[in-house]
Short mmCIF file of C-alpha atoms and ligand atoms in Angstrom, two decimals:
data_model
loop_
_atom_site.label_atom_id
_atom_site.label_comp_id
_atom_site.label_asym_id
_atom_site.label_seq_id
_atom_site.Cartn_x
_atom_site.Cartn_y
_atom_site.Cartn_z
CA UNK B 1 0.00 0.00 0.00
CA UNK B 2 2.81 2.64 1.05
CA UNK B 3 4.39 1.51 -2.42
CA UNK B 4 1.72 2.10 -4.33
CA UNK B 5 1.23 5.82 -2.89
CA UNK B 6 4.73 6.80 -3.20
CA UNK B 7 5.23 5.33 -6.75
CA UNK B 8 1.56 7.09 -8.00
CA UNK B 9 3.04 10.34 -5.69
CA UNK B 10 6.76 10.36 -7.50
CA UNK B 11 5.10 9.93 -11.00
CA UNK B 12 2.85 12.40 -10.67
CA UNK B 13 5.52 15.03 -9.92
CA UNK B 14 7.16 13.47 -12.70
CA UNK B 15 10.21 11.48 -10.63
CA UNK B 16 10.24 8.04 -12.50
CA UNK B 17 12.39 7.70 -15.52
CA UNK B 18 12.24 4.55 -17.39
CA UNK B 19 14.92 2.57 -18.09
CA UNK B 20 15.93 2.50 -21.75
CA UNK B 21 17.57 -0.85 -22.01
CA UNK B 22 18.51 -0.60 -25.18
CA UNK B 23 21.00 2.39 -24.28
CA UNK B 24 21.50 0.01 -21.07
CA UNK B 25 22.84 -3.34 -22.82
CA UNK B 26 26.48 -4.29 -22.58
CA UNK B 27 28.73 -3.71 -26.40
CA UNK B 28 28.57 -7.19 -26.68
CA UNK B 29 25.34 -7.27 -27.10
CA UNK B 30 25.14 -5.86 -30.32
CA UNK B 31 26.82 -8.89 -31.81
CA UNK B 32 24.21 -11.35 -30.05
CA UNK B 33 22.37 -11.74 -33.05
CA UNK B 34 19.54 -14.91 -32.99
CA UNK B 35 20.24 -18.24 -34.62
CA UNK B 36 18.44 -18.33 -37.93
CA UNK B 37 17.64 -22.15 -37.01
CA UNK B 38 16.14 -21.77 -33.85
CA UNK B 39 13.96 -19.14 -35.25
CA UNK B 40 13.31 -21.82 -37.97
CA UNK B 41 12.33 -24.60 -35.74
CA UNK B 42 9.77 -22.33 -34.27
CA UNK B 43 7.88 -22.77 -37.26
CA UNK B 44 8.52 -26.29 -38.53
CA UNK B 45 7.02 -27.80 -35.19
CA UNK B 46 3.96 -27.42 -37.25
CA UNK B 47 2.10 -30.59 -37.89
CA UNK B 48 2.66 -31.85 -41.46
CA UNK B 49 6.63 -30.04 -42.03
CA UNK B 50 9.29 -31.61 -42.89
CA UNK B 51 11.94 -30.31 -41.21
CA UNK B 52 16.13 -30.80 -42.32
CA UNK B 53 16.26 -27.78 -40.63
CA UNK B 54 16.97 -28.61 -36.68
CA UNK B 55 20.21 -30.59 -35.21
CA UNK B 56 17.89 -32.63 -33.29
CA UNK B 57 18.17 -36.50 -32.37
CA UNK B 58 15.55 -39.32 -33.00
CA UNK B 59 13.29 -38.54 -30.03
CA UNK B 60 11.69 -42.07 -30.33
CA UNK B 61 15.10 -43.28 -29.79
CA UNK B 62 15.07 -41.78 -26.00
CA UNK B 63 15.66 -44.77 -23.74
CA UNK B 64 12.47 -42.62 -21.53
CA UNK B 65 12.01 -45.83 -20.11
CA UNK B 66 15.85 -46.75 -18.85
CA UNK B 67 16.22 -42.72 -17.69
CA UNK B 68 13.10 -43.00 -15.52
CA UNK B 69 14.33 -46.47 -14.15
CA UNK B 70 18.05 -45.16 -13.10
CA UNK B 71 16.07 -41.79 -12.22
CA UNK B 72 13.96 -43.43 -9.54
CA UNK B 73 16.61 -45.43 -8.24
CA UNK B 74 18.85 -42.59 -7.91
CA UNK B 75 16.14 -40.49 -5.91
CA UNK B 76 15.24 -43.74 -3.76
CA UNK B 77 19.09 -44.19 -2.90
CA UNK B 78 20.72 -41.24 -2.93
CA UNK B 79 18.11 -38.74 -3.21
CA UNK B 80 19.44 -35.77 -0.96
CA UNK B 81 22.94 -35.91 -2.77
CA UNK B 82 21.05 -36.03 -6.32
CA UNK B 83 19.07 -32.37 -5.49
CA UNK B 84 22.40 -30.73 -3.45
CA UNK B 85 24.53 -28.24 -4.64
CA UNK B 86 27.41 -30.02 -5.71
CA UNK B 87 31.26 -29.66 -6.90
CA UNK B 88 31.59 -27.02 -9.59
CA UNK B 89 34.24 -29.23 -11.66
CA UNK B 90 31.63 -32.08 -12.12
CA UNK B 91 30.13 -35.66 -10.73
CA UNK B 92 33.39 -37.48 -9.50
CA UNK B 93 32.59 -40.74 -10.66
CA UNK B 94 31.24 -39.55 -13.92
CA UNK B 95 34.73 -37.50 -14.48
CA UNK B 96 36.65 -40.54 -13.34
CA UNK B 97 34.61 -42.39 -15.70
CA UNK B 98 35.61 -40.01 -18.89
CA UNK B 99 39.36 -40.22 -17.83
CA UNK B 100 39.31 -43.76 -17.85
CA UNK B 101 38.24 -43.84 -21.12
CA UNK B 102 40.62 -41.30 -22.05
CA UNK B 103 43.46 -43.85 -20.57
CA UNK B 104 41.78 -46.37 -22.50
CA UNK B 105 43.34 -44.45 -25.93
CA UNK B 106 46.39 -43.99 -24.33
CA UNK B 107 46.36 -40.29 -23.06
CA UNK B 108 47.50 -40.08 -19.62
CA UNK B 109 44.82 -38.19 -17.62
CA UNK B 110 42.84 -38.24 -14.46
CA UNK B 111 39.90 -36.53 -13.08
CA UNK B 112 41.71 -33.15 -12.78
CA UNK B 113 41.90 -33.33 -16.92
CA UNK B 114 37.84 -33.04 -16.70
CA UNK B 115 35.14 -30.60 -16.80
CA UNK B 116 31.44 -31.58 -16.41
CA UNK B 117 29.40 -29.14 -18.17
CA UNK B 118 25.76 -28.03 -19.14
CA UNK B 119 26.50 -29.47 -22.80
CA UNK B 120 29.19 -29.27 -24.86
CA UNK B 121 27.83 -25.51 -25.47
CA UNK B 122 28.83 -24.32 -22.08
CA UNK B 123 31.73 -25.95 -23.20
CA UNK B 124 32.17 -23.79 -26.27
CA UNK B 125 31.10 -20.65 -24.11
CA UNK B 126 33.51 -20.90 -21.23
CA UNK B 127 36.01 -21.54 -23.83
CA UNK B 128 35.51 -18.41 -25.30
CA UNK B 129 35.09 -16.82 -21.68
CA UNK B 130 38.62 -17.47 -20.83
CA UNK B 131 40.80 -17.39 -23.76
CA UNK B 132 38.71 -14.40 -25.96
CA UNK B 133 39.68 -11.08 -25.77
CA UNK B 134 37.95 -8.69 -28.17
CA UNK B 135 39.16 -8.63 -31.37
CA UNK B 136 41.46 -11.79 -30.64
CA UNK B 137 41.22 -14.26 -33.88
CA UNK B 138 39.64 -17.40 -34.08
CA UNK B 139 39.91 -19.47 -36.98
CA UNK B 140 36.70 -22.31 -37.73
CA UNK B 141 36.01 -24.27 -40.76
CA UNK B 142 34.27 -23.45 -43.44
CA UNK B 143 31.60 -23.98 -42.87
CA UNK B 144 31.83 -24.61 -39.26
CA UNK B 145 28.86 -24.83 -36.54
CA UNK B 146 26.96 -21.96 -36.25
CA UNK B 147 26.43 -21.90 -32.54
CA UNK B 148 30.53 -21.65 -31.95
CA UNK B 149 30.34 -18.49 -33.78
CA UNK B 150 27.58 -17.15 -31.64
CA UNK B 151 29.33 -18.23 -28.57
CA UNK B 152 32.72 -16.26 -29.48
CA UNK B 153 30.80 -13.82 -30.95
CA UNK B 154 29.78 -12.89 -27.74
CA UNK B 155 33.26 -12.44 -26.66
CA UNK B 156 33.95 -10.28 -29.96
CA UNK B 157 36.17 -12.64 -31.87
CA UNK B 158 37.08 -12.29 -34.94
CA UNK B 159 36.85 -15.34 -37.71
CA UNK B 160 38.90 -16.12 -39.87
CA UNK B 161 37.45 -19.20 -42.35
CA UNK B 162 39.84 -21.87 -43.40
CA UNK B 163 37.88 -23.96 -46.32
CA UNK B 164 37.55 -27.69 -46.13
CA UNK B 165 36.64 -30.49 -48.47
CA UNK B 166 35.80 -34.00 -48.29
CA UNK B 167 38.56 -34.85 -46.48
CA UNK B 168 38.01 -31.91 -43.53
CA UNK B 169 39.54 -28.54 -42.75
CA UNK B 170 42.29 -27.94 -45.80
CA UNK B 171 45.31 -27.92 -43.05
CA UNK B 172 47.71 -26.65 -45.35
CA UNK B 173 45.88 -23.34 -45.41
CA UNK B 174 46.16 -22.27 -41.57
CA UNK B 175 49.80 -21.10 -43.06
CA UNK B 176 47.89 -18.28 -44.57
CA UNK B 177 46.83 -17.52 -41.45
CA UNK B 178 49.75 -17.34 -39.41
CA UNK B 179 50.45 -14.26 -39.41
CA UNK B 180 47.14 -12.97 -37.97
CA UNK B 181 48.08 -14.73 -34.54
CA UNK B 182 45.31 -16.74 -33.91
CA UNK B 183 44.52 -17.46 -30.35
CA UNK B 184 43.10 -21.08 -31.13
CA UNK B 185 41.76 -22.96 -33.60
CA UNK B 186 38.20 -24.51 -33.98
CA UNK B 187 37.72 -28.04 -35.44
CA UNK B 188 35.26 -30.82 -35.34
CA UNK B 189 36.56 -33.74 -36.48
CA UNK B 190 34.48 -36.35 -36.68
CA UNK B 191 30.91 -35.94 -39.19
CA UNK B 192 31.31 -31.99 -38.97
CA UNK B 193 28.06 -30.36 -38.51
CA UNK B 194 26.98 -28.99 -40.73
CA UNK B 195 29.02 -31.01 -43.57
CA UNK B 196 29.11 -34.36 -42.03
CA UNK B 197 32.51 -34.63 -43.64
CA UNK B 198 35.87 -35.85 -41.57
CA UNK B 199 39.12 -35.34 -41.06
CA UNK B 200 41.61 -37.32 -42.52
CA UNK B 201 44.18 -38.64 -40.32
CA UNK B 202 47.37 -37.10 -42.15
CA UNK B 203 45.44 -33.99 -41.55
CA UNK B 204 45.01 -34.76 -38.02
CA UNK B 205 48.64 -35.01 -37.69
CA UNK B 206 49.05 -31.56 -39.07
CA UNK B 207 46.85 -29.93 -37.31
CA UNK B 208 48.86 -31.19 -33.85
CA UNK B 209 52.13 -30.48 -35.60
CA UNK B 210 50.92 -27.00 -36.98
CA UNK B 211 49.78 -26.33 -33.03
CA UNK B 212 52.89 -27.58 -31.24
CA UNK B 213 55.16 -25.63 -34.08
CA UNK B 214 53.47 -22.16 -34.01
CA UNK B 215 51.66 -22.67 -29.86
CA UNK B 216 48.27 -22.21 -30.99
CA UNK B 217 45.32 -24.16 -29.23
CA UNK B 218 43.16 -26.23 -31.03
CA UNK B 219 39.78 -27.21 -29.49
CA UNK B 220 38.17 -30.43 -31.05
CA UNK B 221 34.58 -29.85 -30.56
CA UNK B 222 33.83 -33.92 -30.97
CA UNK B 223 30.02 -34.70 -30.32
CA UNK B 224 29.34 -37.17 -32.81
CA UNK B 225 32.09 -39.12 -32.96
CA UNK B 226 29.85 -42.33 -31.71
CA UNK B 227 27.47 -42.24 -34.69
CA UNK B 228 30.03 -44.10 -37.29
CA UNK B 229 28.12 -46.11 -39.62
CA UNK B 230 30.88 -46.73 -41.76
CA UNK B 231 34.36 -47.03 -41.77
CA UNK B 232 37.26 -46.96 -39.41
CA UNK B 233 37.43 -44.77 -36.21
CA UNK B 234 40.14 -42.29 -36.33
CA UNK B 235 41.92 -41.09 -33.30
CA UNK B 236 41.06 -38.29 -31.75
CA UNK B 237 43.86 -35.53 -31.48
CA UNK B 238 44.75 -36.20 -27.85
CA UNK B 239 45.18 -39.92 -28.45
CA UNK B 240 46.99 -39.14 -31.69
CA UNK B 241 49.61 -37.22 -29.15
CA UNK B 242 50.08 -40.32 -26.93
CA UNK B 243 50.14 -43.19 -30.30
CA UNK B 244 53.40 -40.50 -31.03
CA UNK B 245 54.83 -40.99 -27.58
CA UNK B 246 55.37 -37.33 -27.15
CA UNK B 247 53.40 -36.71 -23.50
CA UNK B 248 54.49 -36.00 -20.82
CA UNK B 249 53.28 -37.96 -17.45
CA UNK B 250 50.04 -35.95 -17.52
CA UNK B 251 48.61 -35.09 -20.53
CA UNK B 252 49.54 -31.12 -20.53
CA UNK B 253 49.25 -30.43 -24.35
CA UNK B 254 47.62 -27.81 -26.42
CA UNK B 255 43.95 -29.53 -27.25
CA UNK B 256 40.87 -28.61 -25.24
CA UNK B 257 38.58 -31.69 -26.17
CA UNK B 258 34.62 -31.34 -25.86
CA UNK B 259 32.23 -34.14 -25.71
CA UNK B 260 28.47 -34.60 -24.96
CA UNK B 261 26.13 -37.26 -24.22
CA UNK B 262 23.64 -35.44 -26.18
CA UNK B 263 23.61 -37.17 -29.27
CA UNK B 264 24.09 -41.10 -27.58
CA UNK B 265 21.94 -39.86 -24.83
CA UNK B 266 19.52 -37.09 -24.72
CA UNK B 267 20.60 -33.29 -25.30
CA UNK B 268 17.48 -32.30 -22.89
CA UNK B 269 19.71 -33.92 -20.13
CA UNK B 270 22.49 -31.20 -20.97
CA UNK B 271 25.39 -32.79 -19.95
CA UNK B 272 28.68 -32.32 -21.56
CA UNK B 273 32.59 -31.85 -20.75
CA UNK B 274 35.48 -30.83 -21.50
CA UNK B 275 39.35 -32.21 -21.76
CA UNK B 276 42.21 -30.00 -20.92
CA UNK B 277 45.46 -29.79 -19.27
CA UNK B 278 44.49 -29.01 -15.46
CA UNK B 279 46.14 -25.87 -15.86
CA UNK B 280 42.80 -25.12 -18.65
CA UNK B 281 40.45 -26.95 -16.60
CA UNK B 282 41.25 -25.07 -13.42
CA UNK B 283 40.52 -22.10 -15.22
CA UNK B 284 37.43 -23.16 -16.96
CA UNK B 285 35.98 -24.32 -13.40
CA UNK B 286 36.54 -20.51 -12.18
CA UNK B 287 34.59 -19.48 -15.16
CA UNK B 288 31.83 -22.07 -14.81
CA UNK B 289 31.25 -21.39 -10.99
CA UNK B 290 30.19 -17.64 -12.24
CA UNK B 291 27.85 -18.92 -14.92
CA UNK B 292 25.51 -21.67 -13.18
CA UNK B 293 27.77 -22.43 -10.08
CA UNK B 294 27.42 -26.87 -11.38
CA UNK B 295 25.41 -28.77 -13.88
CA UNK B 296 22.65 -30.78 -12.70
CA UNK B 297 23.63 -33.17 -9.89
CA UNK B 298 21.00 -35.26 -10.47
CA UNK B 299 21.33 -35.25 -14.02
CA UNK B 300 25.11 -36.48 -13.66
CA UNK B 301 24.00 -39.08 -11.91
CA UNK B 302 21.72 -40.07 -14.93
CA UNK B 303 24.38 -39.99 -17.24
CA UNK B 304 27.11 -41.91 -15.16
CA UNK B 305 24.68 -44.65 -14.26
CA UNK B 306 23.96 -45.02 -18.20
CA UNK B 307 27.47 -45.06 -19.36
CA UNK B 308 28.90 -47.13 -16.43
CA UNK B 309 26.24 -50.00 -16.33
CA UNK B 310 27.58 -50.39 -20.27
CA UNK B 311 23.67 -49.60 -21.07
CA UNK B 312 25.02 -46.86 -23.15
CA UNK B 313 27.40 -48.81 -25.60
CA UNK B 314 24.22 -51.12 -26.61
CA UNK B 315 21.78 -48.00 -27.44
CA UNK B 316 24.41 -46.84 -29.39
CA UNK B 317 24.18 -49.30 -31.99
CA UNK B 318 20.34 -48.83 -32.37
CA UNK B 319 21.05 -45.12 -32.85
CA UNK B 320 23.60 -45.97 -35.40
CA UNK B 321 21.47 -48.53 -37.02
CA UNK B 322 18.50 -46.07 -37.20
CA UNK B 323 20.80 -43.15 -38.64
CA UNK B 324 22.51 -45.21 -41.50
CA UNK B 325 19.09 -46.40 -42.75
CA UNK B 326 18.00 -42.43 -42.78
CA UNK B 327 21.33 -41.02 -44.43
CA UNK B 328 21.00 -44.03 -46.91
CA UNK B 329 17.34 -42.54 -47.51
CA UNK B 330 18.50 -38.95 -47.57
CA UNK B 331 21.61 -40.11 -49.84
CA UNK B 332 19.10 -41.87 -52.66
CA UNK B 333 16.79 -39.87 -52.90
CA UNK B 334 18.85 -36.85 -54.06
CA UNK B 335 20.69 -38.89 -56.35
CA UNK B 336 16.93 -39.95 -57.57
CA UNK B 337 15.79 -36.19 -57.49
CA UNK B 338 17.91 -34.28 -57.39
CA UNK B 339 19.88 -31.82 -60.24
CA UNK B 340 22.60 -33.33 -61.82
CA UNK B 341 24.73 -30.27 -61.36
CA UNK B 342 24.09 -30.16 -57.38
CA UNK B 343 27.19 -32.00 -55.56
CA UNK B 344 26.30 -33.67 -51.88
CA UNK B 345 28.91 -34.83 -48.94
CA UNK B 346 28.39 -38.71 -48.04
CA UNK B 347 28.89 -38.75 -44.65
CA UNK B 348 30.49 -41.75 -42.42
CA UNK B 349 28.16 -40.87 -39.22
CA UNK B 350 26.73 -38.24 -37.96
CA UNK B 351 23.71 -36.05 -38.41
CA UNK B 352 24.35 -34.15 -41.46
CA UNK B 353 25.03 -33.64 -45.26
CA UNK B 354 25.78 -31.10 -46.62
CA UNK B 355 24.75 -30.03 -50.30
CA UNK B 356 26.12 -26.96 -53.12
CA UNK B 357 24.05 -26.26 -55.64
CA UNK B 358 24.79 -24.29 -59.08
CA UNK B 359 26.09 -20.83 -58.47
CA UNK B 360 22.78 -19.47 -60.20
CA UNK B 361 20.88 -21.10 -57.19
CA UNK B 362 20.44 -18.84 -53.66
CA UNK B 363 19.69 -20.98 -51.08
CA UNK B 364 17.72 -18.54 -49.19
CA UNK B 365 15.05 -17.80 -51.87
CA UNK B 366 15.15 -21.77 -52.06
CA UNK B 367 13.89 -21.95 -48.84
CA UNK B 368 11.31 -19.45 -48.94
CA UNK B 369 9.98 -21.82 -51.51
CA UNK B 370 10.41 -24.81 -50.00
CA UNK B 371 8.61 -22.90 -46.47
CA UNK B 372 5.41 -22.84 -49.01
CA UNK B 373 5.73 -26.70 -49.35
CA UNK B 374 6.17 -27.37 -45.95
CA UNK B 375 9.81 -28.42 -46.05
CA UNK B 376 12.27 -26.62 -44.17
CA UNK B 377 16.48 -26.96 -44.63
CA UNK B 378 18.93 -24.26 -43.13
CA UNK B 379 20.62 -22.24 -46.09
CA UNK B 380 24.69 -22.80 -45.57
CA UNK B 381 25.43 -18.72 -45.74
CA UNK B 382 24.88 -18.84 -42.25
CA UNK B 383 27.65 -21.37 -41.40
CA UNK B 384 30.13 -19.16 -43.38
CA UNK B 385 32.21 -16.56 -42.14
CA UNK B 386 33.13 -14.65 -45.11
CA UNK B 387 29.33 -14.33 -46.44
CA UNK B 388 30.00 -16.98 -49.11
CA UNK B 389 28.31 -19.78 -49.14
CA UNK B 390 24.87 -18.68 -50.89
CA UNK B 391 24.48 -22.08 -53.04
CA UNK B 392 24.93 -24.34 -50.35
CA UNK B 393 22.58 -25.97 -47.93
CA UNK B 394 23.09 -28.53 -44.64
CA UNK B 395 20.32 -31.09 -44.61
CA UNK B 396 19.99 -33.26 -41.31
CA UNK B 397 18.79 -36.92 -41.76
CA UNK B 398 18.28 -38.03 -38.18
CA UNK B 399 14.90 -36.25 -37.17
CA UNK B 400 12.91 -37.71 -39.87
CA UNK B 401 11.63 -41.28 -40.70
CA UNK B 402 12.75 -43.10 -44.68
CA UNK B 403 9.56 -42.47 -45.94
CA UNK B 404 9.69 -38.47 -45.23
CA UNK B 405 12.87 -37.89 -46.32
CA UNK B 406 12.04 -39.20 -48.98
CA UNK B 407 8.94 -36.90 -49.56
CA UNK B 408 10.70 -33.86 -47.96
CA UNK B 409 13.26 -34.19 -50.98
CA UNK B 410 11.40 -34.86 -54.12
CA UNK B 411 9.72 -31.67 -52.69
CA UNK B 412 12.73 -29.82 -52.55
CA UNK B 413 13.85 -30.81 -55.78
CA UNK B 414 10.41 -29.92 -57.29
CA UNK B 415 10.89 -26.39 -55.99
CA UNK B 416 14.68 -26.74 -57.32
CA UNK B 417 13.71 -27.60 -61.10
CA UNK B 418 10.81 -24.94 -61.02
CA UNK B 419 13.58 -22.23 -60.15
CA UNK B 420 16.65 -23.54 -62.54
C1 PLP H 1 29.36 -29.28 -33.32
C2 PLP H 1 28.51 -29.14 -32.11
N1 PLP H 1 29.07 -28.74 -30.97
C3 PLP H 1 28.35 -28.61 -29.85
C4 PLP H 1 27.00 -28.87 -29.85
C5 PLP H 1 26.23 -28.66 -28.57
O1 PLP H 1 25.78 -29.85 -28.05
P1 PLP H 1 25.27 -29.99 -26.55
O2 PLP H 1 25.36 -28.65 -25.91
O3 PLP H 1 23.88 -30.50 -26.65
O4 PLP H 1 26.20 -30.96 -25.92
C6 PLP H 1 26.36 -29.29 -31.02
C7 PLP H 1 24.91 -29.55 -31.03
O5 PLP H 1 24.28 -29.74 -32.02
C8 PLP H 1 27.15 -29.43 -32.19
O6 PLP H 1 26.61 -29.82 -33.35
#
């Protein structure tokens, strides 16, 4: 009541000023702009769209069951732990559990070499929190994942695009980029959203020899490495350093590793982490206690029961199975419908393809068209740094059943022969 008097008293003689938060946001702001696919997944949750639009997983592939089981079980046991406040630098037996598995490929680490964090994002972001200084230079793929460049963006990086082809980031040309100091180095190398493609292993080697010769970090931002359907595994970069014998007794090299158990798991779970040198990860803690103190205890636990009981390793192999048949669907239909002129990555694993059209062909008036026939893709200018990229387009196979990509497609390419 006294509030209400004073506040009608003090705007009546014309006290209150409003705050105009747009004179009130931080710089950094200003560089925050929205992910064109989250704005498109708004509208494809529609009934009836076909979406290659979103990153998402199979939801029917959600072992909802399994996670309620270990849930319950968890609460029933050790339900006060599960719903405390808990250690900033992550779950102790899930981090223990990571390391060992990091042992496993020969890289000599412990729990101090992990990070638990809300998804590999927070990863990406606390990254960028404590190595990016404005105008500092980061150099991605190209095309590299969108969501990295809003992350640094934040931080005002710069980018500096280093192409790729079928065989992953063109290695040879960070040499051209040498000489603009980069502070580190962004790489996914395993089914690179969005162009599904991988690195080579003679690149991988390159890459650690081009970091160790010039001192630049690289972080290997590695989510889908699990979702081969094909092929060989490749080593990652940190067990590439121990096959060459080069460590030292604790792995205190120059690659910050990221992982997830989004894409084996469930990304709603958000639980990720990172792989450093405890010198990086001590660092990265301090950073992560100011943005959300811990991850979910609870959902830790989820995770560490999943992966520990070995439940994990079997679901994988559904996922896989379900994801091969889908980027076999994806793969022939565009060779069915698709222009003879348009080239398309074959991905190993993964989520993705990725697919360039004829010059004449903008992607983003594609899309308008294809919006009209209830298909939606994202257009690959936005995973470019240097605005290129207008003819190209990432199409993601896992979200949607044979029989749909298959429709979503011949759609597409209806919409792509009316505008040739
Ligand atoms: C390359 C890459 N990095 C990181 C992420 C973030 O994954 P999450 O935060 O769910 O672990 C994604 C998600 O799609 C991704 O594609």
């Amino acid at each position: 009541m006294w509030y209400s008097v004073s506040f009608t008293t003090r705007c009546e003689r014309g006290q209150i000023v409003e705050v105009c938060w747009s004179e009130r946001y931080a710089r950094r702001t200003h560089r925050m702009a929205g992910s064109a696919i989250r704005e498109l997944l708004k509208i494809t949750e529609k009934p009836g769209f076909i979406s290659f639009a979103g990153g998402l997983p199979a939801p029917e592939l959600f072992p909802v069951e399994q996670v309620a089981a270990v849930g319950q079980r968890i609460l029933t046991e050790a339900g006060r732990v599960a719903l405390q406040y808990s250690a900033t630098e992550g779950y102790r037996p899930l981090r223990e559990c990571i390391a060992q598995r990091l042992r496993t490929d020969g890289v000599a680490a412990g729990i101090d070499h992990v990070l638990i964090t809300t998804g590999s994002q927070q990863g990406l972001d606390l990254v960028g929190k404590i190595l990016v200084d404005p105008g500092d230079v980061v150099v991605v793929e190209s095309p590299t994942y969108l969501a990295a460049l809003q992350a640094w963006n934040a931080y005002e990086a710069k980018f500096v695009g280093v192409a790729s082809d079928e065989c992953g980031m063109d290695v040879g040309g960070l040499e051209r980029v040498v000489e603009r100091e980069p502070k580190m180095i962004y790489c996914q190398p395993n089914f690179q959203n969005p162009s599904g493609v991988t690195l080579a292993r003679e690149r991988r080697v390159r890459l650690l020899e081009f970091s160790y010769h010039h001192g630049i970090p690289v972080v290997e931002d590695d989510p889908y490495h699990e979702l081969r359907f094909e092929g060989d595994d490749l080593p990652g970069l940190m067990a590439l350093e121990a096959s060459r014998g080069t460590q030292e007794e604790q792995y205190d090299g120059n690659i910050i590793s990221l992982g997830t158990f989004s894409k084996v798991l469930a990304p709603g779970l958000r639980v990720g982490w990172v792989i450093a040198a405890p010198t990086v990860i001590a660092q990265l803690t301090l950073a992560k206690q100011g943005t959300d103190l811990h991850t979910s205890t609870f959902d830790q636990m989820i995770a560490y029961e999943l992966l520990d009981s070995g439940f994990l390793e079997g679901h994988k192999q559904s996922i896989v199975q379900t994801y091969r048949e889908r980027r076999d669907a994806m793969l022939d239909a565009l060779a069915d419908c698709f222009p003879h002129d348009a080239r398309w990555t074959r991905p190993e694993g993964g989520m993705f393809l990725w697919v360039e059209l004829p010059e004449s062909i903008d992607t983003g008036d594609l899309l308008l068209r294809a919006m009209e026939q209830q298909v939606a893709f994202v257009p690959g200018a936005a995973f470019h740094v240097d605005g290129t990229g207008h003819n190209t387009m990432r199409l993601n196979f896992s979200n949607s059943t044979p029989e749909r990509i298959r429709d979503g497609i011949s759609r597409l390419a209806r919409e792509l022969h009316r505008m040739a």
